[in-house]
Coordinates of C-alpha atoms in Angstrom, one line a residue:
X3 CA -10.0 21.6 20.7
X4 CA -13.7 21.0 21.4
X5 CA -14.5 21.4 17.8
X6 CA -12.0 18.4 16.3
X7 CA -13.7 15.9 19.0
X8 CA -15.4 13.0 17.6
X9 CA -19.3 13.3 17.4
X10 CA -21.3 11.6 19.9
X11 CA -24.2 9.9 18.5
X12 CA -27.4 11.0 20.2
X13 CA -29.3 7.7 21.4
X14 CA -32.3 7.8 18.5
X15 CA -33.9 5.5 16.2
X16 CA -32.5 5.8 12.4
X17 CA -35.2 7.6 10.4
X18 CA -35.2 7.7 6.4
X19 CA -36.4 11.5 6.9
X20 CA -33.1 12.1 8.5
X21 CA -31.0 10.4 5.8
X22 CA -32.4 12.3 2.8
X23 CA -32.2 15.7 5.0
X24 CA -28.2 14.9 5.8
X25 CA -28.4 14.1 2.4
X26 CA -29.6 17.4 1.2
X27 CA -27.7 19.7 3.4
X28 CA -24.5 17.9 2.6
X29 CA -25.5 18.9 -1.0
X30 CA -26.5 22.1 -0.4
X31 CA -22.7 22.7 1.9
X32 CA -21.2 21.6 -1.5
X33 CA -22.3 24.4 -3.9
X34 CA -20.3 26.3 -5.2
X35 CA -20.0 30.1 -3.9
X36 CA -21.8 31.4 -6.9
X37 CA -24.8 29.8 -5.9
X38 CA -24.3 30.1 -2.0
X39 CA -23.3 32.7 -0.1
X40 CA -20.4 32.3 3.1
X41 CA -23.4 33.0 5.6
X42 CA -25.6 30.8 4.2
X43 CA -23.0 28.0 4.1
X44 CA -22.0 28.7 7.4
X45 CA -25.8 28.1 8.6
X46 CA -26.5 25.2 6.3
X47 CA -23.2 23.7 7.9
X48 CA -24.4 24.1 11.3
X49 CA -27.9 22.4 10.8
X50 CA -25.8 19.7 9.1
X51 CA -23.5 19.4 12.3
X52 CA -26.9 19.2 14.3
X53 CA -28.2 16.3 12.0
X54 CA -24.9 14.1 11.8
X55 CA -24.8 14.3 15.9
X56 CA -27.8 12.0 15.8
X57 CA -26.8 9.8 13.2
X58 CA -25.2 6.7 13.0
X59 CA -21.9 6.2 11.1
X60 CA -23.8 5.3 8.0
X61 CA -25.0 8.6 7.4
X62 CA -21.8 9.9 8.4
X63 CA -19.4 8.4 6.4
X64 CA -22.0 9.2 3.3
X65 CA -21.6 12.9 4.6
X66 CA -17.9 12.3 4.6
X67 CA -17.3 11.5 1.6
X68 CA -19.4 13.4 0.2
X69 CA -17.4 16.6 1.8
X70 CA -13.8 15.1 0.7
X71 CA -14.0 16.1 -2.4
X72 CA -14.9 20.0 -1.9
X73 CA -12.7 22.4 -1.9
X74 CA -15.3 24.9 0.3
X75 CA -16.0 22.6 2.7
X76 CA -16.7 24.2 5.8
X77 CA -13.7 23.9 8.5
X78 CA -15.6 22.8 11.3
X79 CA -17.3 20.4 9.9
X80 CA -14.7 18.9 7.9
X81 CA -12.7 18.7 11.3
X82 CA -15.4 17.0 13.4
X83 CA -15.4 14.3 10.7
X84 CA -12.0 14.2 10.6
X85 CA -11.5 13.1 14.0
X86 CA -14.1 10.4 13.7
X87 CA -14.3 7.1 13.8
X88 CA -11.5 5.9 11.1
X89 CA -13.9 4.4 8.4
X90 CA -16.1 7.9 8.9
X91 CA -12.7 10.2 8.8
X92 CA -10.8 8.7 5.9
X93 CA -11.9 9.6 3.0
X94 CA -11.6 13.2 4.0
X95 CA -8.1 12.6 5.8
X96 CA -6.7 11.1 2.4
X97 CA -8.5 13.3 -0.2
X98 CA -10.0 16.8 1.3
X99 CA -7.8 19.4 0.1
X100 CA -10.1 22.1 2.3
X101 CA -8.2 20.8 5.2
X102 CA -5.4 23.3 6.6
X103 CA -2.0 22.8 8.2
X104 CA -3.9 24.0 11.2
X105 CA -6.6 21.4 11.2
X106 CA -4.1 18.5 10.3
X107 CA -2.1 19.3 13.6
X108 CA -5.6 18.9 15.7
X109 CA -6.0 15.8 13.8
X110 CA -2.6 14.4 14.4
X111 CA -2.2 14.8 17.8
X112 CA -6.4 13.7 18.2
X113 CA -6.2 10.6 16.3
X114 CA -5.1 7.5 15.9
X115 CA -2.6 5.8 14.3
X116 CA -4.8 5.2 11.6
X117 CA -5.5 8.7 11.2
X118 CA -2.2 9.5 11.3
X119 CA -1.2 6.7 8.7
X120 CA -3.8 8.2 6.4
X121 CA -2.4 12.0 6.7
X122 CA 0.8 10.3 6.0
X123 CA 0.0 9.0 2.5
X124 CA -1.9 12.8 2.0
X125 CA 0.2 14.3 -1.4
X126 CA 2.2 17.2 -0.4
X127 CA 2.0 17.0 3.4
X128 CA 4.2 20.1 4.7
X129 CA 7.4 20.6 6.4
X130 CA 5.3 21.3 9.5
X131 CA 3.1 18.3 9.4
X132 CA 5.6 15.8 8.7
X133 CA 7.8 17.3 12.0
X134 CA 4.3 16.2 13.6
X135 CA 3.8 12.8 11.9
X136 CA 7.5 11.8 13.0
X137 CA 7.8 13.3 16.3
X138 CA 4.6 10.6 17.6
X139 CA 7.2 8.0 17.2
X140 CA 5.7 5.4 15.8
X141 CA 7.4 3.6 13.2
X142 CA 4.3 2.3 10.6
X143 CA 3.8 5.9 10.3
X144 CA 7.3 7.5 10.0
X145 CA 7.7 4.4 7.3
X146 CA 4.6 6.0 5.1
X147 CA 5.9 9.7 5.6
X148 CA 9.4 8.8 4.4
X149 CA 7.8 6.8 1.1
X150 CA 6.1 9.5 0.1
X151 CA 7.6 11.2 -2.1
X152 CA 5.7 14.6 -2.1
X153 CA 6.2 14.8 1.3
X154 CA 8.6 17.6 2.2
X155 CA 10.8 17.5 5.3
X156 CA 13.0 19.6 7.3
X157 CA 16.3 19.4 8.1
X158 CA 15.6 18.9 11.9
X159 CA 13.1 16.5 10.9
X160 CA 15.8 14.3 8.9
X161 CA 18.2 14.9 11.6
X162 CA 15.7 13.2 14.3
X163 CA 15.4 10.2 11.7
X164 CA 18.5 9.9 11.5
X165 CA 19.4 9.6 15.1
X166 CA 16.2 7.3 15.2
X167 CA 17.4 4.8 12.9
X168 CA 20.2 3.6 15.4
X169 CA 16.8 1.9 16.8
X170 CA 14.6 1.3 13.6
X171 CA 16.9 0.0 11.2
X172 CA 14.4 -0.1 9.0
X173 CA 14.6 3.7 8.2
X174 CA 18.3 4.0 7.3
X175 CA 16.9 2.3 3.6
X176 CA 14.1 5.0 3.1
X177 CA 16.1 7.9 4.3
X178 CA 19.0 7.1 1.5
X179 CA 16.8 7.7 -1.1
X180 CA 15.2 11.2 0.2
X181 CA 16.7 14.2 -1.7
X182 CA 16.5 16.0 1.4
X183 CA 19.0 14.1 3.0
X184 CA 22.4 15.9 3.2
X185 CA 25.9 14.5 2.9
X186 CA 26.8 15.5 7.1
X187 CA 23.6 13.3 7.8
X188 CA 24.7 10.8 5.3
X189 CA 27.6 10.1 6.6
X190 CA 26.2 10.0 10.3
X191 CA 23.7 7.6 9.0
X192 CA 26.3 5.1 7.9
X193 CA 27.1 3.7 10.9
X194 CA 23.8 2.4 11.4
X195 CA 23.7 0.9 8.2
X196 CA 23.5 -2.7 6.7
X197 CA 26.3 -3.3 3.9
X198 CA 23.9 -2.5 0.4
X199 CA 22.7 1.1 2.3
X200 CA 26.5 2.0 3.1
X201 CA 27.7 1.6 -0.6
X202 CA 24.9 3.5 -1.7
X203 CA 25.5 6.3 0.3
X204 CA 28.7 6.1 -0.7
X205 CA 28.2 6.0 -4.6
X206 CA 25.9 9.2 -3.7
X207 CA 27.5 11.7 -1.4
X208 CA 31.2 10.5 -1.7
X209 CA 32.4 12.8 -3.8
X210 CA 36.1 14.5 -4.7
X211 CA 36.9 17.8 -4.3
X212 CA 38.9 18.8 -8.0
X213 CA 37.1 22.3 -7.7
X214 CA 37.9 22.8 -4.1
X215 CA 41.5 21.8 -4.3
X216 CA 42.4 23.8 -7.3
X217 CA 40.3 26.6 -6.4
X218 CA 42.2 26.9 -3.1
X219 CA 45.6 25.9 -4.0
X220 CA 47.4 29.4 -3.8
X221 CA 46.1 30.1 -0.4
X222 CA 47.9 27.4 1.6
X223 CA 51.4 28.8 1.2
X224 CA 49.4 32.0 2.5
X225 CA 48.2 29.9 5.8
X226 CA 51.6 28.8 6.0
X227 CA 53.4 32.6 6.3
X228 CA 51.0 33.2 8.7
X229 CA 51.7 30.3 10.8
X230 CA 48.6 28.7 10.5
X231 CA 47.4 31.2 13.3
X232 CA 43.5 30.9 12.3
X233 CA 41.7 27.7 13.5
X234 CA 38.6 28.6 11.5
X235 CA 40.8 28.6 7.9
X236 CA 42.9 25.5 9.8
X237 CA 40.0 23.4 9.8
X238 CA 38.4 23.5 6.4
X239 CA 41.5 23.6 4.4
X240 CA 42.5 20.5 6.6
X241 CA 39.0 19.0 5.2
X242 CA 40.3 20.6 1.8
X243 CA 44.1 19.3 1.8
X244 CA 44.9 16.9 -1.3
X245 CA 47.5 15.2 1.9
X246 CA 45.6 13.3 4.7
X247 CA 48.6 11.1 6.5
X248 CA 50.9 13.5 9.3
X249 CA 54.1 13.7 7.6
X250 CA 55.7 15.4 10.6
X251 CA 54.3 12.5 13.4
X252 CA 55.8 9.7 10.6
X253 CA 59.3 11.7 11.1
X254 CA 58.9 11.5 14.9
X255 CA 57.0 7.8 15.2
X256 CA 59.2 5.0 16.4
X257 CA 57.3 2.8 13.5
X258 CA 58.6 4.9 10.8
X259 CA 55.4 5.3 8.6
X260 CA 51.7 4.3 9.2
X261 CA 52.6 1.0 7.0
X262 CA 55.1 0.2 10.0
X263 CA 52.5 0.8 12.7
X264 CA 49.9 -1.1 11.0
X265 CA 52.4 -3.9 10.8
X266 CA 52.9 -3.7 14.6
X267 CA 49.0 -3.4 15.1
X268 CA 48.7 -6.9 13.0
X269 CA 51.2 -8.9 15.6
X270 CA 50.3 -7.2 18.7
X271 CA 46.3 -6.3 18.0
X272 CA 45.0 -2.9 19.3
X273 CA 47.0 -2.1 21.9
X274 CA 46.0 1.5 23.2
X275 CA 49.8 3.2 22.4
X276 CA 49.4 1.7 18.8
X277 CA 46.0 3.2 18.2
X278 CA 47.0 6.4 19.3
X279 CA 50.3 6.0 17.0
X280 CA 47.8 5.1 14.0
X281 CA 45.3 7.6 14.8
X282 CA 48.3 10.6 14.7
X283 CA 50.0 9.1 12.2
X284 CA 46.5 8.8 9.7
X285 CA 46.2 12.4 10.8
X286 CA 42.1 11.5 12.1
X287 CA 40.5 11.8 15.8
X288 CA 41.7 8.5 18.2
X289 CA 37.7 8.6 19.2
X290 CA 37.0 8.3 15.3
X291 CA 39.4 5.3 14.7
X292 CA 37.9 3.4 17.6
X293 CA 34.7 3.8 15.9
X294 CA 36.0 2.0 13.2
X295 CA 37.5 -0.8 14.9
X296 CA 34.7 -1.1 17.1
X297 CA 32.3 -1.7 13.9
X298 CA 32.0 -5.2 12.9
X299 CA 31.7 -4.3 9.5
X300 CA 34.6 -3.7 7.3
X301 CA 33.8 -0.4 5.4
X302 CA 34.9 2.0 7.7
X303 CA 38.7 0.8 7.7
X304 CA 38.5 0.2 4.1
X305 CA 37.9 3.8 3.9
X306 CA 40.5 4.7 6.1
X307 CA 43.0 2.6 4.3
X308 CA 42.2 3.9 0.6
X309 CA 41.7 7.7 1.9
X310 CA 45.5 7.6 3.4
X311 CA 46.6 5.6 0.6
X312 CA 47.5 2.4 2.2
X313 CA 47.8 -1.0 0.3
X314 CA 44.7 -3.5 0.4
X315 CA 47.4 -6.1 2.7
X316 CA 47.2 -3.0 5.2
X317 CA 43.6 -3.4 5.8
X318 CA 44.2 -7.5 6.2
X319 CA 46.9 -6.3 8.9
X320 CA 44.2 -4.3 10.8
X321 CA 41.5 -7.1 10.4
X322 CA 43.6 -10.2 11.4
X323 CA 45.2 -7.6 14.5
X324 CA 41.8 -7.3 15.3
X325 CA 41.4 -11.0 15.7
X326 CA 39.0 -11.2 13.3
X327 CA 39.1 -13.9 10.3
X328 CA 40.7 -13.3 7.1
X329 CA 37.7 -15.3 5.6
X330 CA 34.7 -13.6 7.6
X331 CA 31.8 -12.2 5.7
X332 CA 32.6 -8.6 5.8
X333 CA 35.7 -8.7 4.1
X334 CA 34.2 -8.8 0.5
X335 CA 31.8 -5.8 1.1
X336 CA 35.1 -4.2 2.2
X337 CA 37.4 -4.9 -0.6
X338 CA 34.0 -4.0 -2.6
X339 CA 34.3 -0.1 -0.9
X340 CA 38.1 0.0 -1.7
X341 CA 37.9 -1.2 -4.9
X342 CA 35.1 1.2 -5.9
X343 CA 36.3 4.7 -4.2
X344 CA 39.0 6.7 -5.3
X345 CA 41.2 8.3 -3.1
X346 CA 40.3 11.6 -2.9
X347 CA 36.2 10.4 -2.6
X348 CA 37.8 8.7 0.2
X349 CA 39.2 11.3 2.0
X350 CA 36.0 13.0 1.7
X351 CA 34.3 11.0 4.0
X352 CA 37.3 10.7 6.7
X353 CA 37.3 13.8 6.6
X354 CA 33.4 14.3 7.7
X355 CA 33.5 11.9 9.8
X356 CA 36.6 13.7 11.8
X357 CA 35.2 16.4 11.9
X358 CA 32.3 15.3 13.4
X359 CA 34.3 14.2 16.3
X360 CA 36.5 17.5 16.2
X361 CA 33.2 19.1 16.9
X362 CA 31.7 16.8 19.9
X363 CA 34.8 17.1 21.2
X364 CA 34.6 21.1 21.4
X365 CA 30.8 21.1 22.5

């Protein structure tokens, strides 16, 4: 990458001569390509390159912001600026549209964070160069690629945020309110979220499935005749089921229902035979309900409550079994989600979230 290093100013006395000629050149590079030929633009670039070695950073930030704006700016030299000192390199980092994918990459891994700050507030940075601006890591930047909004990201891109924002809180905020951001890596995100981001991925991605459910109505009782022999059809008509508690584990539980399991849960706390009894009996993954009683927050059970259609004094019997106030600060934000989700948006995210753990489970 010889030609992205930062020029080394030749040890010289500033001349006015040499100011007007940098001058010059950089106005003669700038023409458009009815006046000047590619050759000759390619030469005049050259002596120019020549020139701004021995100048100071003066003349080159003069030369550099005089080459932001053109659209013909020659590569190298826009490059070489590029990768300058910051107060020579960002006027054409923020503004040159001449600038390629290519030479962004150079420019990325070459500069600074203040190079890579400016590339981040660029309009319309790529797929490819926001995978580049995230994956240095460092969170000023990864802050200024997810504000702006003409940046486009991948989905591998929002999946690496959204595994980063366990660490960087900070993200889980921005992230929300990117369209890229799918309801799987919603829902993943959630647990790392504050209360006001978790409603609002709620309100967003919890949906209900009325088109699902009546479009696939007639095709259970097939399943059924065929014994429910296909674990791929198994698994998203289980996601697709209008029914989410076990009706068969209720008939076989020594608690009776899940109400009668919870009740035991509230005077015994979480005893590992009860959690497995609740887990079965709500029909989710035991991994997935110790999530939920491991989270301090009160969302998640919520959730679990309204999506198998349990009373609000249910969720108090899981809290207080937990050993957890009646009065503490999370229960508000929790009767907030209840309140707010219907049942079948409620099963929507279970359901995500047990499959999720269906899948670890199998990898």
């Amino acid at each position: 990458m010889a030609n992205a290093e930062p020029l080394e100013l030749i040890h010289e006395a500033p001349r006015r001569a040499r100011d007007v000629l940098a001058r010059r050149l950089a106005d003669i590079v700038g023409l458009p390509s009815s006046r000047l030929t590619p050759r000759e633009r390619w030469i005049v670039a050259d002596l120019l390159f020549d020139i701004l070695k021995a100048s100071d950073v003066t003349v080159r930030q003069r030369c550099a912001r005089r080459l932001a704006g053109l659209v013909e700016a020659p590569g190298r030299l826009l490059r070489v600026l590029a990768c300058d000192e910051y107060e020579v390199a960002e006027p054409i980092l923020e503004e040159s549209r001449a600038l390629t994918d290519f030479d962004l990459l150079e420019i990325v891994q070459a500069g600074t964070l203040q190079h890579r700050m400016a590339i981040a507030r660029r309009e319309n940075i790529s797929e490819i160069i926001s995978a580049a601006l995230v994956s240095a890591g460092e969170p000023p930047v990864v802050e200024c690629v997810l504000k702006n909004k003409t940046t486009a990201l991948a989905a591998p891109t929002v999946d690496r945020l959204v595994g980063a924002a366990q660490d960087e809180v900070r993200y889980a905020a921005l992230l929300i309110r990117r369209e890229e951001l799918r309801p799987a890596q919603a829902f993943r995100l959630f647990w790392d979220c504050e209360h006001a981001e978790r409603f609002q991925i709620l309100e967003r991605f919890a949906v209900d499935r009325t088109i699902l459910i009546d479009s696939t109505e007639d095709i259970f009782p097939m399943v059924s005749k065929e014994g429910w022999d296909d674990p791929l059809v198994t698994r998203v008509l289980r996601y697709i089921d209008r029914r989410q508690r076990n009706r068969e584990a209720a008939g076989l539980s020594p608690y009776g229902s899940l109400e009668g399991a919870i009740d035991a849960f509230c005077v015994e706390g979480a005893q590992q035979e009860l959690v497995s009894e609740i887990a079965t009996l709500a029909a989710i993954h035991k991994r997935l309900l110790l999530r939920m009683i491991d989270d301090m927050a009160g969302e998640p059970l919520a959730i679990l409550c309204k999506a198998t259609g349990l009373k609000w004094t249910s969720f108090q019997g899981l809290w207080t079994g937990l050993g957890r106030p009646a009065q503490d600060d999370s229960v508000e934000p929790a009767r907030k989600v209840y309140d707010s989700l219907s049942v079948e948006k409620a099963q929507t995210v279970l359901r995500y979230w047990n499959l999720t753990f269906e899948d670890a489970e199998r990898r």
